[in-house]
Structures are given as C-alpha cells and as structure tokens.
Amino acid sequence: MDTRSYMPVPPGVGTEENVFSLDDILLSQERLPCRTESVFPGLGFVDKSSDSRHIPEGTKMEIPLWLAKGLYERKRRVISVELPRVYREGWRTVFGADANVVDLHTMGPYYYGLGSQMLHFDSPENSEIAQCVLQTFIGRFRRTMDSSQNAYNEDTSVLVEKLDCLERALFRAGQSGLNAFQLWEKGLASHLTASSLVTNYRKRKLADLQA
Amino acid sequence: MDPSEVEFLAEKETVKVIPNFSLDKIYLIGGDLGPFNPGLPVDVPVWLALNLKQRQKCRIVPPEWMDADKLEEIREQERKEDAFSPVPSCHYMELTKLLLNHAADDIPRADEIRTLVKDIWDTRIAKLRLSADRFVGQQEAHARLDNLTLMEINTTRDFLLDSLNSMHKLRANLQPGKSQDY
C-alpha cells in the first residue's frame, strides 16, 4: 500500500483544465505553431530574430498554449493556431493503423491533454481530432492494463517508456493494486513496519550543529 | 480499499468448529455464539475460529466447498465458460488463505486446495481483464459484474475507474458545447 504525504490533483484531461494539477500546468507550457493575423505594436523584442519594433502581420511563431488560448478569439482574428504535427492528418492515419507502436512520450508527453485542448481553437478537423484521440486511448488501453497488472517485482521503466503522462498515471494505479494484493497474499500486509521517517531519524551531533 | 480490509470483512463469515472445552452461550453485539460443548460442532465467525485454533481450543471443520475434488470441478467449469461462473463463497480467496495459513492440519489435501484456488483466481482475473478490455473497446456505458467477488473487484478498481473517467472525458470532447457533468 502506498500512502502519500499529499493528494495530487489529477489532470482535467478534457477541455477544462484543473488549476491545481501539476500536469495541467506543465501542459499549458506546450508550444503551438501560430501565425499572427494582426500587427502587435511595440512587441518586436519578443521575436529575437527580427529587428523591427513591432511584430508584423503574418509572422509565424511558436507560443505557449496558455497564451494562445488567451489571444485566440473567434470574431476578432488576432492569431491563427496551426495543429501540431501529431494531430494532423498524416499522424492520424498512423494512429488509426496501430496506436500501440507509437511512442507517445516523445510525441507528447501530453498527447491526450493537448489533443483535448486543441478543440478550443476552431479547426475544421476538430471532430476528427477528438475521435482520433479517443480511439488511440481505447487502442492502447489493453496494453497499459496488461503491463501494469502483470509486471510484479520487475523493472517497469521499459514498459512505461512509450506511455503518455495520462497512461503513466493509470499504470501506477494498476501497479499499486497489484502490489497491494501480492503483499497481502504473501502475508506481509499484516506486518507493521516503522515509518521511514523514524528509521531515517538520527540524533544530531552537537558538532554538526555548531559547524 | 486495501486487501487487508477485504480480509477483515471476510472474517465475518461463519465456519464450523469442534471445540474441546465447554462454555455457556456468549452474547455479543454481532449475535449470540455457542453454547460450546466438547466434541459438538458449532458455527462461529472465522475470526473467533482462528483465535480458538491458535490457542488449541478447537478443530476447524473446513467449509463444504473447500475440497480438492469440488474445487477441481469448479476450475474446469471456470475454464470452460466465457462468463464468470458462480463461486462457492463470495470470500473464497480470503477464506482459503486464512484457513490454510492457520489451520492447515485440519484440512485434508491442503496444498492441492491452495493450488486449485490460485488457478481459479488466475482464470477469473484473466477473464476480468478480457471483459474490461472489451468493455472499453466497445465504449459501453454499463456492465453487469455478476459472480465477481470483492477481492477480485478490489485488485482492479483503481485502474479501471481512472481509465473509465479519462475515457469519459475524451468522449465528451466529441460533442463540443455539451457540459461535462456526470
């Protein structure tokens, strides 16, 4: 049984983000390829590659998700957001063929979260993206489940290597269930153990304190 | 839920013991037990049976289903059918472990029983995983969990609930504009 000193807030996964979720905070830093649709006066210093004082219309740049969400408006075109590579037609075909072979950790690592967030920007392909993300999850579910519930007492780093952050959290949940059961079956669950805080505690020496 | 909590619940099941002491009826909140007479079988909860056994005050009569031949039949049945077949006791795993660990000398062919129950458990867990996969693959909204025991549900609960939650949210993306309340 693993007990934690605090309860982490789970990621929102859907179109809503959880303010207190660390995963969602990291997700909001993901860079999106964008194109400016109007002049950004006086902000030329942001774009290091140009010398002009302003950011002209039609500049291509990468901006983080949180900024893109703030700037994007349907009526007033300030920026237009392009789809990252993994959500485009070509990759969608790959996911459709066999989602299991894709290394979602290097592609993502927030494939599902970012995919849901992309739906904020009105793209004609939105419904295909949502469908593809869902199908990918379903396609990879079996492998995540089997590997998390069968790997007992072995190195799991190879198994989780290709998993997205969301799948890793699921993997951990499966492992904790398996470990708790195995511990019970071996009869170790009934043993009381000293808290790690107590075993690591050593008396401080006076010399250390004065140094 | 921790497996030891499930085990705690299983200790409420009754089992027959043959005491070697005599005692009047005892009145407990959970019900009256006894009277105890040497040589006369009496029904007591598992926790009391194990306690008496540890103090060598009784002999435990194994439950009817805890018999190598019957378990073998159940194992064959379990392997043949696709659905979960009924189990002899809704705490079979916990009871087997408790009784075999503490009273193996009262149960004939204890080692065989241990292996058989483990086989049954493994078959059922494999089925559970298969049906979970099918459940997710077909995007079903509900499923019947007939004949599943608490311990079996407990090993996969966290994983399955978290996955279904994520899947629900990803599926809600398909219909933009609709609220995500559930």
XYZ file of C-alpha atoms in Angstrom:
393
model
C 0.000 0.000 0.000
C 1.470 3.328 -0.881
C 0.493 6.254 1.215
C 1.398 9.693 0.104
C 2.026 12.750 2.137
C -0.313 14.755 -0.049
C -3.026 14.093 -2.589
C -2.021 15.343 -6.024
C -4.808 16.865 -8.090
C -5.411 14.753 -11.198
C -5.244 16.365 -14.630
C -8.502 17.595 -16.136
C -7.955 15.612 -19.385
C -10.984 17.129 -21.129
C -11.350 20.655 -22.461
C -11.345 22.013 -18.901
C -8.014 22.223 -17.109
C -7.558 21.735 -13.391
C -5.921 24.839 -11.961
C -4.140 22.888 -9.226
C -2.969 19.963 -11.332
C 0.790 19.941 -11.905
C 0.316 18.004 -15.131
C -2.082 20.604 -16.467
C 0.288 23.427 -15.529
C 3.074 21.712 -17.471
C 0.658 21.059 -20.313
C -0.135 24.773 -20.577
C 3.544 25.371 -21.436
C 3.355 23.248 -24.591
C 4.311 25.289 -27.640
C 1.902 25.680 -30.514
C 2.801 26.871 -34.006
C 0.869 30.086 -34.627
C 0.548 32.832 -37.197
C -0.217 36.412 -36.255
C -3.275 37.875 -38.000
C -2.695 41.467 -36.956
C 0.176 43.756 -36.042
C 1.403 43.525 -32.453
C 2.704 47.060 -31.868
C 5.795 47.519 -29.721
C 6.325 43.828 -29.114
C 9.171 43.282 -31.576
C 11.586 42.432 -28.740
C 9.720 39.168 -28.175
C 10.793 37.859 -31.550
C 14.580 37.763 -31.302
C 15.124 37.004 -34.973
C 13.832 40.357 -36.256
C 14.977 43.916 -35.546
C 11.678 45.727 -36.054
C 9.829 47.382 -33.189
C 6.586 45.637 -33.997
C 5.553 42.105 -34.781
C 4.117 42.395 -38.304
C 1.028 40.591 -39.540
C 1.635 37.087 -40.845
C 4.624 36.251 -38.646
C 4.980 32.588 -37.825
C 5.974 31.894 -34.261
C 5.589 29.355 -31.503
C 3.666 30.481 -28.473
C 2.685 28.540 -25.357
C -0.779 27.107 -25.019
C -1.879 29.434 -22.215
C -1.056 32.499 -24.293
C -2.652 31.085 -27.418
C -5.865 30.411 -25.515
C -5.869 33.974 -24.221
C -5.216 35.603 -27.585
C -7.483 33.427 -29.661
C -10.885 34.873 -30.425
C -13.425 33.740 -32.936
C -14.678 37.141 -34.015
C -11.519 39.227 -33.958
C -8.760 37.323 -35.659
C -5.645 38.076 -33.613
C -3.765 34.861 -34.196
C -4.480 31.635 -36.003
C -3.304 28.422 -34.410
C -1.967 25.584 -36.509
C -2.213 21.961 -35.491
C 0.904 20.368 -34.045
C 2.283 17.554 -36.167
C 0.815 14.656 -34.132
C -2.753 15.808 -34.622
C -2.522 16.304 -38.377
C -3.966 14.019 -40.998
C -0.732 12.076 -41.577
C -0.233 11.100 -37.960
C -3.917 10.416 -37.502
C -3.582 7.703 -40.121
C -0.658 6.223 -38.198
C -2.698 6.146 -35.004
C -5.568 4.590 -36.889
C -3.312 1.807 -38.199
C -1.836 0.761 -34.861
C -1.773 3.068 -31.893
C 0.352 0.672 -29.871
C 3.606 1.204 -31.732
C 3.710 4.972 -31.339
C 5.999 6.387 -28.670
C 3.524 8.829 -27.135
C 6.016 10.041 -24.577
C 8.299 11.657 -27.109
C 5.364 12.753 -29.256
C 3.528 14.255 -26.300
C 4.096 13.776 -23.494
C 0.614 15.208 -23.002
C -0.951 13.741 -26.109
C -4.470 13.328 -24.704
C -4.461 16.578 -22.739
C -3.156 18.699 -25.596
C -5.473 16.968 -28.047
C -8.441 17.988 -25.931
C -7.090 21.497 -25.536
C -6.726 21.859 -29.311
C -10.516 21.729 -29.553
C -10.604 25.277 -28.174
C -9.343 26.539 -31.498
C -11.997 26.231 -34.169
C -10.401 23.992 -36.696
C -12.435 22.220 -39.375
C -10.745 18.961 -38.307
C -11.874 19.193 -34.670
C -14.244 16.243 -34.763
C -11.615 14.027 -36.409
C -9.060 15.011 -33.764
C -11.435 14.226 -30.901
C -12.335 10.901 -32.486
C -8.697 10.009 -33.117
C -7.605 10.851 -29.566
C -10.394 8.717 -28.133
C -9.657 5.788 -30.448
C -5.963 5.984 -29.592
C -6.774 5.730 -25.900
C -9.027 2.742 -26.466
C -6.487 1.061 -28.728
C -3.698 1.390 -26.205
C -5.828 0.546 -23.156
C -5.253 -3.200 -23.296
C -1.504 -2.876 -23.326
C -1.434 -0.385 -20.490
C -3.697 -2.626 -18.434
C -1.837 -5.858 -19.098
C 1.595 -4.448 -18.498
C 0.562 -2.677 -15.305
C -1.173 -5.701 -13.810
C 1.391 -8.318 -14.773
C 4.691 -6.663 -14.012
C 5.333 -7.651 -10.443
C 8.719 -7.057 -8.899
C 10.433 -6.108 -12.101
C 11.870 -3.076 -13.764
C 8.997 -1.156 -15.312
C 10.978 1.602 -16.976
C 10.848 -0.158 -20.356
C 7.096 -0.641 -20.038
C 6.295 2.974 -19.251
C 8.807 4.392 -21.700
C 6.312 4.841 -24.513
C 3.353 5.849 -22.369
C 1.791 9.265 -22.311
C 1.612 11.045 -18.927
C -2.052 10.137 -18.530
C -1.313 6.478 -19.241
C 1.580 6.551 -16.796
C -0.770 7.658 -14.045
C -3.072 4.758 -14.935
C -0.113 2.408 -14.966
C 0.798 3.485 -11.454
C -2.773 2.928 -10.277
C -2.709 -0.596 -11.704
C 0.646 -1.314 -10.110
C -0.449 -0.178 -6.681
C -3.461 -2.501 -6.870
C -1.271 -5.417 -7.923
C 1.386 -4.736 -5.314
C -1.147 -4.406 -2.514
C -2.671 -7.746 -3.459
C 0.675 -9.538 -3.741
C 1.750 -8.125 -0.413
C -1.427 -9.434 1.169
C -1.037 -12.823 -0.446
C 2.475 -13.202 0.871
C 1.202 -12.268 4.298
C 3.254 -9.128 4.535
C 0.275 -6.797 4.728
C -0.344 -7.736 8.338
C 3.175 -6.796 9.415
C 3.529 -3.405 10.947
C 6.587 -1.521 9.782
C 8.198 1.577 11.187
C 7.635 4.755 9.265
C 10.533 5.712 7.005
C 10.680 8.997 8.886
C 11.507 7.146 12.084
C 14.074 4.785 10.572
C 15.893 7.644 8.874
C 15.943 9.703 12.009
C 19.312 10.044 13.601
C 20.317 12.050 16.566
C 22.037 15.203 15.530
C 25.536 15.590 16.786
C 26.445 18.715 18.646
C 29.486 19.182 16.408
C 27.295 19.274 13.265
C 25.036 21.880 14.766
C 27.862 24.194 15.713
C 29.730 23.846 12.439
C -9.570 -0.327 -0.320
C -6.691 -2.366 0.970
C -6.700 -6.175 0.651
C -6.358 -6.458 4.416
C -9.647 -4.589 4.782
C -11.279 -7.071 2.461
C -9.807 -9.847 4.559
C -11.255 -8.204 7.653
C -14.723 -8.310 6.090
C -14.216 -11.957 5.189
C -13.592 -12.798 8.833
C -17.305 -12.265 9.477
C -18.149 -15.435 7.520
C -19.105 -18.367 9.675
C -17.305 -21.658 9.851
C -17.921 -24.844 11.834
C -15.586 -25.681 14.686
C -15.413 -28.585 17.096
C -14.402 -27.166 20.471
C -12.607 -29.136 23.165
C -13.890 -27.059 26.067
C -17.292 -26.181 27.422
C -18.702 -22.708 27.777
C -22.184 -21.253 28.076
C -23.720 -19.214 25.328
C -21.909 -15.885 24.910
C -23.790 -12.756 23.926
C -22.029 -10.412 21.535
C -23.239 -7.357 19.615
C -22.884 -9.306 16.380
C -25.027 -12.164 17.653
C -25.043 -14.962 20.184
C -22.447 -17.708 19.964
C -22.408 -21.127 21.469
C -23.026 -22.891 23.749
C -19.727 -24.706 23.381
C -19.551 -28.382 24.290
C -16.542 -30.624 23.718
C -17.000 -32.642 20.541
C -20.156 -30.879 19.333
C -19.744 -28.802 16.161
C -20.837 -25.177 16.435
C -20.956 -22.255 13.983
C -18.671 -19.337 14.786
C -17.222 -16.446 12.783
C -13.831 -17.013 11.222
C -12.043 -14.553 13.476
C -13.132 -16.477 16.560
C -12.379 -19.820 14.959
C -8.825 -18.743 14.198
C -8.356 -17.374 17.675
C -9.572 -20.596 19.263
C -7.423 -22.614 16.897
C -4.318 -20.649 17.757
C -4.951 -21.373 21.429
C -5.581 -25.034 20.519
C -9.110 -24.924 21.867
C -10.817 -26.305 18.783
C -10.596 -28.142 15.496
C -11.868 -26.347 12.406
C -14.213 -28.189 10.048
C -13.391 -26.891 6.559
C -16.361 -25.457 4.622
C -18.049 -27.891 2.261
C -16.583 -26.350 -0.870
C -13.028 -26.484 0.445
C -12.462 -29.890 -1.004
C -9.989 -30.758 -3.729
C -12.496 -32.678 -5.893
C -15.156 -29.974 -5.740
C -12.643 -27.244 -6.455
C -11.348 -29.161 -9.435
C -14.868 -29.253 -10.832
C -15.208 -25.520 -10.288
C -11.905 -24.921 -12.007
C -12.967 -26.903 -15.072
C -16.283 -25.041 -15.145
C -14.485 -21.726 -14.885
C -12.165 -22.588 -17.759
C -14.989 -23.775 -19.995
C -17.279 -20.795 -19.729
C -16.688 -17.307 -21.029
C -18.724 -15.626 -18.318
C -17.883 -15.748 -14.649
C -19.302 -18.881 -13.105
C -20.692 -18.751 -9.578
C -18.097 -19.182 -6.829
C -18.670 -21.323 -3.730
C -18.205 -18.414 -1.364
C -18.017 -14.693 -2.003
C -14.804 -14.631 0.051
C -13.244 -17.818 -1.293
C -9.799 -16.333 -1.750
C -9.598 -14.763 1.695
C -11.059 -17.779 3.496
C -8.682 -20.171 1.743
C -5.733 -18.084 2.731
C -6.848 -17.603 6.330
C -7.812 -21.197 6.962
C -4.847 -22.754 5.178
C -2.368 -20.494 6.902
C -3.707 -21.063 10.391
C -5.353 -24.449 10.316
C -3.668 -26.442 7.548
C -3.599 -29.541 9.776
C -7.426 -29.626 9.900
C -7.861 -29.531 6.129
C -7.138 -32.610 4.044
C -5.032 -32.105 0.882
C -4.262 -28.516 1.862
C -1.553 -27.988 -0.738
C -3.768 -29.162 -3.579
C -6.517 -26.808 -2.439
C -4.098 -23.923 -2.356
C -3.028 -24.562 -5.966
C -6.595 -25.083 -7.177
C -7.878 -21.875 -5.633
C -4.945 -19.981 -7.109
C -5.769 -21.495 -10.524
C -9.387 -20.445 -10.227
C -8.311 -16.977 -9.184
C -5.917 -16.619 -12.122
C -8.533 -17.779 -14.616
C -11.045 -15.316 -13.260
C -8.611 -12.413 -13.246
C -7.713 -13.129 -16.868
C -11.428 -13.097 -17.714
C -11.902 -9.879 -15.804
C -9.148 -8.236 -17.807
C -10.542 -9.533 -21.063
C -14.004 -8.208 -20.301
C -12.609 -4.862 -19.140
C -10.847 -4.551 -22.470
C -13.991 -5.445 -24.370
C -15.954 -3.004 -22.252
C -13.615 -0.158 -23.135
C -13.244 -1.217 -26.766
C -16.973 -1.170 -27.403
C -17.403 2.019 -25.379
C -20.187 0.527 -23.327
C -21.828 2.582 -20.632
C -22.603 -0.115 -18.120
C -21.725 -3.713 -17.368
C -23.006 -6.426 -15.068
C -20.484 -7.809 -12.666
C -22.299 -10.993 -11.747
C -20.475 -13.509 -9.572
C -17.449 -11.314 -9.045
C -16.073 -11.250 -5.539
C -14.999 -8.213 -3.581
C -11.319 -9.158 -3.670
C -11.372 -9.511 -7.438
C -13.045 -6.161 -7.927
C -10.646 -4.637 -5.457
C -7.457 -5.511 -7.357
C -8.527 -3.704 -10.492
C -10.783 -1.000 -9.096
C -8.378 1.972 -9.068
C -7.057 1.282 -12.510
C -10.424 0.651 -14.122
C -12.180 3.636 -12.560
C -9.389 6.038 -13.502
C -9.343 4.728 -17.070
C -13.094 4.976 -17.450
C -13.035 8.527 -16.093
C -10.410 9.547 -18.620
C -12.258 7.811 -21.403
C -15.478 9.551 -20.446
C -13.808 12.932 -20.662
C -12.193 12.151 -24.007
C -15.552 11.019 -25.277
C -17.213 14.213 -24.041
C -14.869 16.044 -26.423
C -16.768 14.540 -29.333
C -19.793 16.690 -28.558
C -18.485 20.216 -28.102
C -20.700 22.629 -26.226
C -22.299 19.999 -24.057
C -21.488 20.259 -20.394
C -19.163 17.667 -18.924
C -21.285 16.981 -15.873
C -21.648 13.412 -14.878
